[in-house]
Structures are given as C-alpha cells and as structure tokens.
mmCIF file of C-alpha atoms in Angstrom:
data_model
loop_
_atom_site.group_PDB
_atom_site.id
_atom_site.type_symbol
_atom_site.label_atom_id
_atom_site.label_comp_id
_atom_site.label_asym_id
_atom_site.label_seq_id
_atom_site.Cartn_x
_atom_site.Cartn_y
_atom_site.Cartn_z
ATOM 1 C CA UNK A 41 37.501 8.388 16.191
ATOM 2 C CA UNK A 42 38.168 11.363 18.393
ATOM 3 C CA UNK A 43 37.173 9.821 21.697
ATOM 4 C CA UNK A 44 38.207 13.288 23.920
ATOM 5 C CA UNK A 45 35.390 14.408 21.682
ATOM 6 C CA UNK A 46 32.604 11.387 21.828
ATOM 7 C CA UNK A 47 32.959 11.683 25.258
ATOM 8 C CA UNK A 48 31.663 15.315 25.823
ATOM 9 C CA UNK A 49 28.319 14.869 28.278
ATOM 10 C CA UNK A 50 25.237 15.840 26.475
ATOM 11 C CA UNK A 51 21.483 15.948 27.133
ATOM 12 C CA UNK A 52 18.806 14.668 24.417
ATOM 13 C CA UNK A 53 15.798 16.699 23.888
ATOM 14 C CA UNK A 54 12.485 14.827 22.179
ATOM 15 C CA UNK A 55 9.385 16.650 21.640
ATOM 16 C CA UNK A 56 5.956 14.470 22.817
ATOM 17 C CA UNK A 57 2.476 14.966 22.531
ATOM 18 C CA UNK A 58 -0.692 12.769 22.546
ATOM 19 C CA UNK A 59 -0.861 10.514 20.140
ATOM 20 C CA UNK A 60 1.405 8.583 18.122
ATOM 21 C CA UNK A 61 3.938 11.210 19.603
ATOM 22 C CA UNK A 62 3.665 9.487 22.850
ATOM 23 C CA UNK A 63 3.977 5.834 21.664
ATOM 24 C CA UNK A 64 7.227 6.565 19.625
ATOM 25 C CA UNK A 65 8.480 8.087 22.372
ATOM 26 C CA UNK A 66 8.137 5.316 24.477
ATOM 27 C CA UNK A 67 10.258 2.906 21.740
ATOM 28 C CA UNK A 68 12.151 5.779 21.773
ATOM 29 C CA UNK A 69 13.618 5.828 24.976
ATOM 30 C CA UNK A 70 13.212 2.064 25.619
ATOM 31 C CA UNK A 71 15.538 1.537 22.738
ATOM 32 C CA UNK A 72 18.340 4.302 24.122
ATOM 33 C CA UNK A 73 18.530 2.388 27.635
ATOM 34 C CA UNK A 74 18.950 -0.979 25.710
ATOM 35 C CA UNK A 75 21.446 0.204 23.215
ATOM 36 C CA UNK A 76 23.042 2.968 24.948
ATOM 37 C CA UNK A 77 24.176 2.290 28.186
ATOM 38 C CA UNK A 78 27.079 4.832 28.168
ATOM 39 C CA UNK A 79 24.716 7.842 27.447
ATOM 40 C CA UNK A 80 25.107 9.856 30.788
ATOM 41 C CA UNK A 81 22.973 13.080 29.838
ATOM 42 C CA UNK A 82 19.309 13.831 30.615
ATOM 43 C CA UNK A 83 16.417 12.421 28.637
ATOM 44 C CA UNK A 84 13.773 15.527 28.314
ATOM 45 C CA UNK A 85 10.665 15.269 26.754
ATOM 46 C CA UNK A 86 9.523 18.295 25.935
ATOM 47 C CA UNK A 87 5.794 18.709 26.354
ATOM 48 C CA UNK A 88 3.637 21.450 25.089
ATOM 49 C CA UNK A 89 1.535 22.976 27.626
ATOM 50 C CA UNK A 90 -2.635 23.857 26.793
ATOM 51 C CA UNK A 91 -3.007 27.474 25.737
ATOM 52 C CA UNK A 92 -4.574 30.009 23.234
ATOM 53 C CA UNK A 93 -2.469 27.964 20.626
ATOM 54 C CA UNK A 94 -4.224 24.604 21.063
ATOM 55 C CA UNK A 95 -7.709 23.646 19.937
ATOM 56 C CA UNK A 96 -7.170 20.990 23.065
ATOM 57 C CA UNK A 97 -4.722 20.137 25.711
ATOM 58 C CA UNK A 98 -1.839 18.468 23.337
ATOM 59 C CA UNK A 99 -0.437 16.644 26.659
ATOM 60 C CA UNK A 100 -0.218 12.912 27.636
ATOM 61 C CA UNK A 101 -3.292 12.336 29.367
ATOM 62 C CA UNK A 102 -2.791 8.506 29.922
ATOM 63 C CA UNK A 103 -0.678 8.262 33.388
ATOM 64 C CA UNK A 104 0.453 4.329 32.546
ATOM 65 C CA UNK A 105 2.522 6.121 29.680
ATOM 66 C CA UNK A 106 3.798 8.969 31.420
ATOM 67 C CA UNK A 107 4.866 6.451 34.505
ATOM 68 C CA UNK A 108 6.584 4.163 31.831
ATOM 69 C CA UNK A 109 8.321 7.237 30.207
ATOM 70 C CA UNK A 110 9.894 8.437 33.676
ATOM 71 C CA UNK A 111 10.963 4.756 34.620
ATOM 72 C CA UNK A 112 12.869 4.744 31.449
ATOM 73 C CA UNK A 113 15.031 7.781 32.974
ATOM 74 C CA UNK A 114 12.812 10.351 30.950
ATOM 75 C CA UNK A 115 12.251 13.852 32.206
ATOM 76 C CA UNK A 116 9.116 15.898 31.399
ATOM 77 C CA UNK A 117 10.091 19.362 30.292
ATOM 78 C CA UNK A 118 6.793 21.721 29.388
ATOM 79 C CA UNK A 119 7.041 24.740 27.399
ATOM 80 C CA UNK A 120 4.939 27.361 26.217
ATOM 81 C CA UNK A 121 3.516 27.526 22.574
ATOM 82 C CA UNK A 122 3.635 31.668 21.826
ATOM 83 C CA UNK A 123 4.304 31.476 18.266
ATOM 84 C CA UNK A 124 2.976 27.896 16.340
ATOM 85 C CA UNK A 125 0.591 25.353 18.661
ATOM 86 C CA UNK A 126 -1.998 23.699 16.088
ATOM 87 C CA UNK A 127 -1.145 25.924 13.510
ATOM 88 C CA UNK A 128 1.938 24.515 12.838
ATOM 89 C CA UNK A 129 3.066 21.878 15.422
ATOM 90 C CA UNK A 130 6.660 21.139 13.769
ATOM 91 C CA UNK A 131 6.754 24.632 15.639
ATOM 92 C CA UNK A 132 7.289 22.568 18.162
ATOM 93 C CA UNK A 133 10.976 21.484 18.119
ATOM 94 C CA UNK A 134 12.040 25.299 17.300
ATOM 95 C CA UNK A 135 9.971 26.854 21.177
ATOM 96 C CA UNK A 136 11.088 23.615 23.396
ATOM 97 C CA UNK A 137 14.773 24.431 22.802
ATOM 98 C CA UNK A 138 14.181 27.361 25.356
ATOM 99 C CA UNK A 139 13.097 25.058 28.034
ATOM 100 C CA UNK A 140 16.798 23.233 27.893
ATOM 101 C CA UNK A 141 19.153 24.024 30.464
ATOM 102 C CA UNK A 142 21.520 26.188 28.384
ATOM 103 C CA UNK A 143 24.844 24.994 29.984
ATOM 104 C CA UNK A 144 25.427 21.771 28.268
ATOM 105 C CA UNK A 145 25.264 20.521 24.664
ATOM 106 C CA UNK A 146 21.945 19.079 23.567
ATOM 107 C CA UNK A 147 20.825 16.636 20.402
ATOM 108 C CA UNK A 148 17.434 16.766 19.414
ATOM 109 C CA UNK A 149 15.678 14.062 17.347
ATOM 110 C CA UNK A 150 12.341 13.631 16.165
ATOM 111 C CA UNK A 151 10.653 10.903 18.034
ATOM 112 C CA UNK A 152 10.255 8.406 15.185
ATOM 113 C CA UNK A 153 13.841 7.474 15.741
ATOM 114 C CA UNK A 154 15.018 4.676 17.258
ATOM 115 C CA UNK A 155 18.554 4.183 18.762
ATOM 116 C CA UNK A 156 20.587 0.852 17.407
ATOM 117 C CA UNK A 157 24.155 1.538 18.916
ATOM 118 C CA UNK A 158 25.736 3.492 21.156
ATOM 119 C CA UNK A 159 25.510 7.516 21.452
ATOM 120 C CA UNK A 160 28.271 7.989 23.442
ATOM 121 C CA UNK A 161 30.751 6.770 20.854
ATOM 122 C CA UNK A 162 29.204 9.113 18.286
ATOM 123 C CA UNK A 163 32.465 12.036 17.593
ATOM 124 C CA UNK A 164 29.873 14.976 18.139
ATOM 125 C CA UNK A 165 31.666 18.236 17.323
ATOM 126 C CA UNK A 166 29.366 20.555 19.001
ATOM 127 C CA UNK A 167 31.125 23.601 18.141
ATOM 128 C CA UNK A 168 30.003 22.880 14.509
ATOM 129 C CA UNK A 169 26.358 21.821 14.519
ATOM 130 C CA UNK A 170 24.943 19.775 11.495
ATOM 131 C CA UNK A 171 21.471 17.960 11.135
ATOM 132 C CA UNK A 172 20.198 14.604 9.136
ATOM 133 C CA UNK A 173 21.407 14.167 5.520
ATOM 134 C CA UNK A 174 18.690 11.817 5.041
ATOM 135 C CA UNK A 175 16.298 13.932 3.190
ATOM 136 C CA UNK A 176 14.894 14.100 -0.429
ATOM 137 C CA UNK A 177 15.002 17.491 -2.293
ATOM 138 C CA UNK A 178 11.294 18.468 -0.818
ATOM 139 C CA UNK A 179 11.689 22.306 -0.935
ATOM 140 C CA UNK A 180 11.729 24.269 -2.664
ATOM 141 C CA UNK A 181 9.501 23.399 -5.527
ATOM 142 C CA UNK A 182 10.499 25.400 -8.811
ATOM 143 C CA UNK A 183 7.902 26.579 -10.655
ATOM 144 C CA UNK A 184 7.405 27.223 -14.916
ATOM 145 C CA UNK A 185 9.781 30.212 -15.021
ATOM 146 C CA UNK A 186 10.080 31.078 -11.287
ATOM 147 C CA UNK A 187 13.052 31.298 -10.105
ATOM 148 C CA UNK A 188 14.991 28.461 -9.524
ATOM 149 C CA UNK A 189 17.086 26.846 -6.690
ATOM 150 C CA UNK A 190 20.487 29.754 -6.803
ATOM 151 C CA UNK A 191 18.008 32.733 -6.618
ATOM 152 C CA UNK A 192 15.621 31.270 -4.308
ATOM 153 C CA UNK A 193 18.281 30.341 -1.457
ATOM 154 C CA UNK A 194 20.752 33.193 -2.160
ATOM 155 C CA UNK A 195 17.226 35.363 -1.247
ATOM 156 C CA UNK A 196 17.249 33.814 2.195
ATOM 157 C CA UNK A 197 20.531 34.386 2.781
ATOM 158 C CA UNK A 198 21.073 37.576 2.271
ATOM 159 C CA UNK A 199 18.037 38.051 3.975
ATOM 160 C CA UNK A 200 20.056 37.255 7.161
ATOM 161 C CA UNK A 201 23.343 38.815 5.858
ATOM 162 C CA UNK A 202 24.971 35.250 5.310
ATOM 163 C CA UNK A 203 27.563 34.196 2.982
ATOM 164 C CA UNK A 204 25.926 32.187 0.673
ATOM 165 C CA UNK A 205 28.923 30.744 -1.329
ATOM 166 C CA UNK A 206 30.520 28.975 1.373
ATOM 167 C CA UNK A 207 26.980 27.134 1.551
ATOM 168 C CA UNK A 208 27.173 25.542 -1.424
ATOM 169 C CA UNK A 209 28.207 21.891 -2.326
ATOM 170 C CA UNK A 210 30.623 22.791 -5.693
ATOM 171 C CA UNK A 211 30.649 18.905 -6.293
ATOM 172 C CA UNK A 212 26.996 19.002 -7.704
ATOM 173 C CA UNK A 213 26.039 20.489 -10.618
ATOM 174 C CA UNK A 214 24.162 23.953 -10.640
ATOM 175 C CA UNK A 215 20.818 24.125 -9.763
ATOM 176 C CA UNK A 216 20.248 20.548 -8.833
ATOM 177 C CA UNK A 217 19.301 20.397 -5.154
ATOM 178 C CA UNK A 218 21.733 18.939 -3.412
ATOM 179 C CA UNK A 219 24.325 21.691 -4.241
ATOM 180 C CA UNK A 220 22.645 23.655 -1.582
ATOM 181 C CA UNK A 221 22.491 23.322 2.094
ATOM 182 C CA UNK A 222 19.245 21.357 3.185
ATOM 183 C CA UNK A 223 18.561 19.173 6.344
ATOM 184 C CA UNK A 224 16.187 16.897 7.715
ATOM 185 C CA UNK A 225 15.156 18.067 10.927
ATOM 186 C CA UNK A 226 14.784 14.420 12.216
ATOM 187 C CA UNK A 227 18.078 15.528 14.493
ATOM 188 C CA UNK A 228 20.001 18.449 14.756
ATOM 189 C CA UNK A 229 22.626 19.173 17.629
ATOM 190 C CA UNK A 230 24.741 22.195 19.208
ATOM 191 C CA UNK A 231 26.748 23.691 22.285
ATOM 192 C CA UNK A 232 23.749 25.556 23.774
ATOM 193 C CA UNK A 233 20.493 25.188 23.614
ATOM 194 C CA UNK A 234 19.097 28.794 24.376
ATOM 195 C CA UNK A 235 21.119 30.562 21.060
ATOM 196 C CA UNK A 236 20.632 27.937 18.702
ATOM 197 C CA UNK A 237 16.523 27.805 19.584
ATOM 198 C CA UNK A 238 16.495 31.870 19.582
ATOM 199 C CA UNK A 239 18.137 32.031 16.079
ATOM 200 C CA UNK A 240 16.124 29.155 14.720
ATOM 201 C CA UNK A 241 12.468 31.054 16.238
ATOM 202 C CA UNK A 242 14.038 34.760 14.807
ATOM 203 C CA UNK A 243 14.618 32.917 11.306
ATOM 204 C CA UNK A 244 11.646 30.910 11.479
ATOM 205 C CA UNK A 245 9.072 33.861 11.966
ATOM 206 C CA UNK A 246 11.089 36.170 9.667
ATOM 207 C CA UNK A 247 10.475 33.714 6.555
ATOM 208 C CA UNK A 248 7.215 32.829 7.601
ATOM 209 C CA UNK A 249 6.326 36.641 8.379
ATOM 210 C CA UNK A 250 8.224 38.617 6.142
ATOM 211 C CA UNK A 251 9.289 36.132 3.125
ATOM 212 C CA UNK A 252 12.002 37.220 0.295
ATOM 213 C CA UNK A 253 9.953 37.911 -3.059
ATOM 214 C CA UNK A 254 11.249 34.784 -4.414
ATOM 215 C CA UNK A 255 9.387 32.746 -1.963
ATOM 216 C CA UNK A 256 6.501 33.663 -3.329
ATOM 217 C CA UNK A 257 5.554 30.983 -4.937
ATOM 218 C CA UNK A 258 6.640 28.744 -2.309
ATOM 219 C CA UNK A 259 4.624 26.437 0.511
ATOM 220 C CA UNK A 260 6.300 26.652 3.774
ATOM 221 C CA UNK A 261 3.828 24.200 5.282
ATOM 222 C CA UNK A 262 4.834 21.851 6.298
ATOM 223 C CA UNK A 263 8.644 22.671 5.420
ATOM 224 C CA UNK A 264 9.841 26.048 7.409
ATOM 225 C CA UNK A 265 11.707 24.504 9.950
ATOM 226 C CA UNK A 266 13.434 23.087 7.452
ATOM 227 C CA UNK A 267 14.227 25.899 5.530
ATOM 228 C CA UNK A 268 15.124 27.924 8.385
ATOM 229 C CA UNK A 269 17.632 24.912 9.619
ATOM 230 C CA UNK A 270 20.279 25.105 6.892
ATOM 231 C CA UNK A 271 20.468 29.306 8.126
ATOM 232 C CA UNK A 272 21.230 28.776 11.339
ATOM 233 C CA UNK A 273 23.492 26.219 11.176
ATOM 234 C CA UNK A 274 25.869 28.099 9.062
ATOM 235 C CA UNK A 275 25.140 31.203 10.904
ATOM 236 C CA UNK A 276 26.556 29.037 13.585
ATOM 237 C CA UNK A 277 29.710 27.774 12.118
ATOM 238 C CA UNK A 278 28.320 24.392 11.106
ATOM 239 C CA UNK A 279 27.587 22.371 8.273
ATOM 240 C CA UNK A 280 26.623 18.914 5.863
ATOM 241 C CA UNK A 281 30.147 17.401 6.480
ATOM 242 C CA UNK A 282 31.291 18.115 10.241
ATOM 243 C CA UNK A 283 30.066 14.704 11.465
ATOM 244 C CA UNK A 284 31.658 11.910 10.038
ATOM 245 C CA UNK A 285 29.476 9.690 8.317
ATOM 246 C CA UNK A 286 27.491 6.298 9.381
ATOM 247 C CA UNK A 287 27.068 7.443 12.851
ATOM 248 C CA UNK A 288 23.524 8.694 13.035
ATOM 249 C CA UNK A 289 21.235 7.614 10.639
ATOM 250 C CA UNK A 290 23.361 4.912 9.971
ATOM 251 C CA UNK A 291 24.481 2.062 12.892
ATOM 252 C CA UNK A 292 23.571 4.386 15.962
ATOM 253 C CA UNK A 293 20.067 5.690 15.224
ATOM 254 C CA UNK A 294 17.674 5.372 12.878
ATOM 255 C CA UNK A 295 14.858 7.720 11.897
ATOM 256 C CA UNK A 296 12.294 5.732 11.139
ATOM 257 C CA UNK A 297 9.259 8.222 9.999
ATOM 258 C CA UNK A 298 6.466 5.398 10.429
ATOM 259 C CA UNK A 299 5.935 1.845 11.798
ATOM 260 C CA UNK A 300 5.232 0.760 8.113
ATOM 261 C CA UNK A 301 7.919 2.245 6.928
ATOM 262 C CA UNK A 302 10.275 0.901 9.119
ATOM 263 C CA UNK A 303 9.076 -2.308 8.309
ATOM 264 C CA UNK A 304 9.147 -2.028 4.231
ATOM 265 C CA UNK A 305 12.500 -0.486 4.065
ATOM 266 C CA UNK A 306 15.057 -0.573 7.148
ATOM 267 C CA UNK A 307 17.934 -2.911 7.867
ATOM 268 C CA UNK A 308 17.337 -6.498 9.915
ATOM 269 C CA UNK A 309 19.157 -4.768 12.821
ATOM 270 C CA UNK A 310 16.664 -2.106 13.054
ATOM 271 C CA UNK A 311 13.417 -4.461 13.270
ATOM 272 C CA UNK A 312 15.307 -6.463 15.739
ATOM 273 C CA UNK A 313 15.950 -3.637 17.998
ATOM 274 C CA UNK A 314 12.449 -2.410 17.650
ATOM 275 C CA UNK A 315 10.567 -5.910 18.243
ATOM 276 C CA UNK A 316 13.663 -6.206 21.141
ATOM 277 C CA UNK A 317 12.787 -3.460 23.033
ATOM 278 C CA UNK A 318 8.990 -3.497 22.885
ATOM 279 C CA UNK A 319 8.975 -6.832 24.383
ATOM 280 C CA UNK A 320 8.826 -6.370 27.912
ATOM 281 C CA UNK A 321 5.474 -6.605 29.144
ATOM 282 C CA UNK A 322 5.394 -3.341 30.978
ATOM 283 C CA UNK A 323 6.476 -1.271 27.551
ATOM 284 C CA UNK A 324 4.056 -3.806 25.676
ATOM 285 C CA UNK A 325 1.272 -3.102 27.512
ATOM 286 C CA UNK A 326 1.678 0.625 26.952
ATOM 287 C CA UNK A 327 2.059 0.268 23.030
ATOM 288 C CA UNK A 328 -0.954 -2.193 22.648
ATOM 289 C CA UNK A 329 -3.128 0.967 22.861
ATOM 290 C CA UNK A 330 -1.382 2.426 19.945
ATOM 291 C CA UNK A 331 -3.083 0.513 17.018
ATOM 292 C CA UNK A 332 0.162 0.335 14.417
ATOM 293 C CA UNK A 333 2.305 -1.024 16.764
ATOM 294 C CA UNK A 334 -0.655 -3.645 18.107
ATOM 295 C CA UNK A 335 -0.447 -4.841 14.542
ATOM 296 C CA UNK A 336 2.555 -4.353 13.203
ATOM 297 C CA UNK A 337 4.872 -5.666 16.292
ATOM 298 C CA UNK A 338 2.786 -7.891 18.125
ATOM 299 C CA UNK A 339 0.175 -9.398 15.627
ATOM 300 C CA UNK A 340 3.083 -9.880 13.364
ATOM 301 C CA UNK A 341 1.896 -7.624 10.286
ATOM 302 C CA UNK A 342 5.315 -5.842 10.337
ATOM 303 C CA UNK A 343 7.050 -9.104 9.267
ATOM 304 C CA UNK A 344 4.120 -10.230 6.533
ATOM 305 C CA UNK A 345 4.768 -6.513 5.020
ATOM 306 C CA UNK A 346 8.938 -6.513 5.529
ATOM 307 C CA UNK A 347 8.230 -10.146 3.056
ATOM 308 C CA UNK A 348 6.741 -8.442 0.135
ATOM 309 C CA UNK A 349 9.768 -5.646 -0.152
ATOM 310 C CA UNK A 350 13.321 -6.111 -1.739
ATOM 311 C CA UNK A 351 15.605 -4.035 0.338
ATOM 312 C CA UNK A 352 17.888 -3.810 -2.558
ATOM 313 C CA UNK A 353 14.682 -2.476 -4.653
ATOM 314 C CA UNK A 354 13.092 -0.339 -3.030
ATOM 315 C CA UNK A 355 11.393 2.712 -4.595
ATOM 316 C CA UNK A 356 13.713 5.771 -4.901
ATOM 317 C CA UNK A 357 11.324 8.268 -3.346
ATOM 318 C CA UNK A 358 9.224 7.962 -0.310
ATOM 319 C CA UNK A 359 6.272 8.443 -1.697
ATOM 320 C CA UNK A 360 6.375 5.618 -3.628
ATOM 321 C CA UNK A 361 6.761 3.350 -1.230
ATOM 322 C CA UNK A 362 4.492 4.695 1.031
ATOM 323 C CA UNK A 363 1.946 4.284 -1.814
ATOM 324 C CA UNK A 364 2.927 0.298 -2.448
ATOM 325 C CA UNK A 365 2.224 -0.238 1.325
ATOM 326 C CA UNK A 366 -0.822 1.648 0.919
ATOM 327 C CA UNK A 367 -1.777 -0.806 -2.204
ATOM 328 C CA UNK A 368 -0.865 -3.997 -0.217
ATOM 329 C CA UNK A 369 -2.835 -2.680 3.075
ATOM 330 C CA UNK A 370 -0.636 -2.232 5.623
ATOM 331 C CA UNK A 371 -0.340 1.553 5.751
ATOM 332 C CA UNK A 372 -1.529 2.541 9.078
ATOM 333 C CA UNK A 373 -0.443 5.417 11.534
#
C-alpha cells in the first residue's frame, strides 16, 4: 500500500434529507467514528435548503437527530437546489459539491453506506478519480434495432469531445456492458470539489437538455447521474482501475442500498457493525422512529430474514432478491 498516499487529509461529503435520508445518515456516521478513528477530515452533510424546487421543506425537522448528527462530529452544509429539487433529487449529490470547501480532496458516498474498516488506510489517488464498481448493467437499455451499447456511448462522448477508445474495457467482448465505462454513484472521489461538481452539473444538464439522437430511446430517470459520471471522470484523468481493489465496497465500506437488503445479502462483519453501532441508547433512540430499523435491528427481523438466505446463493440480480424479501415479508423502507 502506498501509505504517503492513504495518508492525504480528506473531507467526506453525504447528502441528507428527511426521511430515511436522515436515519442512514445517522448509522452512517456512527459507524465512521467506531471504525475509523484515523479519519481526520470534516464530516458534511449536505442539506438541501426549501425553495421553488421543493413541493416542501426537504430538511431535518426533528432537532434530537440533527443534535445526534453534530455530536457524531457531523457538519451541516446547505445548498441551493437551482437545477433538480423534487424533480429529480439524485440531483442532489451533483449541486452539494459546490458547497465543499474547494481546497482539499473530498469522497462522497451515498448515505446507505456503512463504514466497516478504516478510511484512512484506503490508497486514494485523488489525482485520478474513480467511483463504485458495484453496479449491474442498468443503462442503457437497448432496444429491437436501436442502437446498441458502442453507438450509444461513443454519442456521449463525442458529445463532450472525449476520447472514447481509451474508455473502453478491451477484455470484454463487444457490446456487452461492462466493456464500457459505468459507475455506481454510491461513492465517487477527487482533488477538488468545485471542478469536479461544475463538470458533473454542465454534463448532467447537457444530456438531460440537449440529448445525442441515440438517446432517444433512452430513460434517464432515475439514471443521469450515472451516465454523466463515467464523462467526467475520464474527462478528469480517472478511471475503473485507479483504486486498487477490496478497499471500498469491500472491507472498508459497504453500500448497503436498504436495511433488508443488507440483511439478505451482506457479509457477518457488516450486520455486526450495523447492530454495533446502533446500540447506544442515544443513536437507538433516534433510529426507533425510523420504522425499518425499529424492526429490523431492534425487534430482531433483520436476523429472522438474514436465516432464510444462502449467501453463497443469492440471486444474481437485485431485483430478484428484492422480490424474495418482498415474498417472505420483510421488505420495508
């Protein structure tokens, strides 16, 4: 491991709203204290603020949360919603990155993420950004003679005057989707904050505004930060392969989409971390007014469901085993 490099500072940047947002941000930040104690950046949450964007005020309204939030080292951050509010609130991660201090490198995850080892020792190369392998091939879908995968990103590409070629993953076979460069947006990290958020919004509203022909066919609800992500990190010099694997996603973090899910499909070490860190009455009594994790953590559903799955036989796509948890009654979110 390049430890000069693990040990460049960095802030974290998580987006929170009511809701779920604000419970998973809570386990969130509980479980980065507990199993990060070298992380020496800033904790923001990045909080939308009411405007012409919002059918309501998407804040935290309940003050026991926001008080457990800042005693877990967390900073409030608000930003402005001028371009996607309610209309498309994935919008969100793209607008918050200009609220960052710009001088120091930032990782963003997605709050359903829960940390499991320590951050600092992770060999960030922030010079080359990257984002979360852990993804199914989602977009695009190809349509009965469309245009397939090749034609469809080579579009967007040139639509930003990028070399497409260099893209490409020449182990897999032609148009199969993993030949071309796609992200979760679950995390995604770089040297500064204020160009990587302005290319991501100018790519962003250019495919949602002004789309290539060969998108036509193509939903970008609820996937356009996701298509826009792959652009900008190789506008930026980055790329699928420029952090070593099993860091996050893997022993340090986990994005964990939903309680149930977690449950139903992640390693022992991740449930113990979770059921660890919600433990302490003061974070407990915060999450008991979020339903999923009442039932799931403390009523001891989560374990009843984690008995009825084979982690070595799981479903291949998500779907699926969202739908099994579904059948057996313990989808909830």
């Amino acid at each position: 491991m390049d430890g000069a490099r693990a040990a460049e500072p960095f802030d974290i940047l998580v987006v929170v709203q009511a809701g779920r947002l604000q419970y998973e941000a809570v386990l969130f930040a509980a479980s980065l204290r507990a199993m990060s104690p070298g992380f020496a950046g800033r904790l923001f949450l990045a909080e939308p603020q009411p405007g012409p964007l919002w059918s309501r005020d998407p804040r935290i309204s309940d003050d026991a949360t926001r008080a457990l939030l800042r005693e877990l080292g967390a900073e409030f951050l608000p930003f402005e919603s001028r371009h996607f509010g309610d209309s498309y609130p994935y919008g969100n991660k793209i607008e918050a990155l200009a609220a960052l201090p710009g001088d120091r490198p930032f990782v963003f995850f997605d709050t359903d993420t829960l940390v499991t080892g320590e951050l600092a020792e992770v060999p960030f190369d922030f010079d080359r950004p990257s984002a979360s392998l852990r993804r199914e091939g989602t977009w695009p879908r190809l349509e009965l003679y469309g245009p397939g995968y090749t034609d469809i990103w080579r579009s967007l590409y040139d639509k930003f005057g990028l070399d497409f070629e260099t893209s490409l993953d020449l182990t897999e076979p032609d148009e199969f989707w993993r030949r071309y460069l796609y992200f979760n947006a679950g995390f995604f990290y770089h040297r500064d904050a204020h160009a990587f958020g302005r290319r991501f919004l100018d790519y962003a509203l250019a495919i949602r505004d002004d789309p290539p022909p060969e998108l036509v066919c193509q939903s970008l609800d609820p996937w356009l930060d996701q298509v826009a992500l792959p652009l900008v990190i190789h506008s930026l010099g980055g790329g699928r392969d420029t952090l070593p694997p099993g860091y996050l996603d893997g022993r340090t973090t986990c994005h964990y989409r939903l309680l149930p899910l977690l449950y139903a499909r992640e390693d022992d070490r991740v449930v113990e971390v979770l059921e660890q860190v919600a433990a302490p009455n003061r974070i407990k009594k915060v999450l008991k007014g979020h339903e999923p994790a009442k039932r799931l953590i403390f009523q001891g559903r989560g374990r009843k469901l984690r008995a009825l799955f084979d982690r070595d036989a799981l479903p291949r796509r998500e779907q699926a085993l969202r739908n099994r948890i579904k059948k057996a009654g313990y989808w909830m979110r």
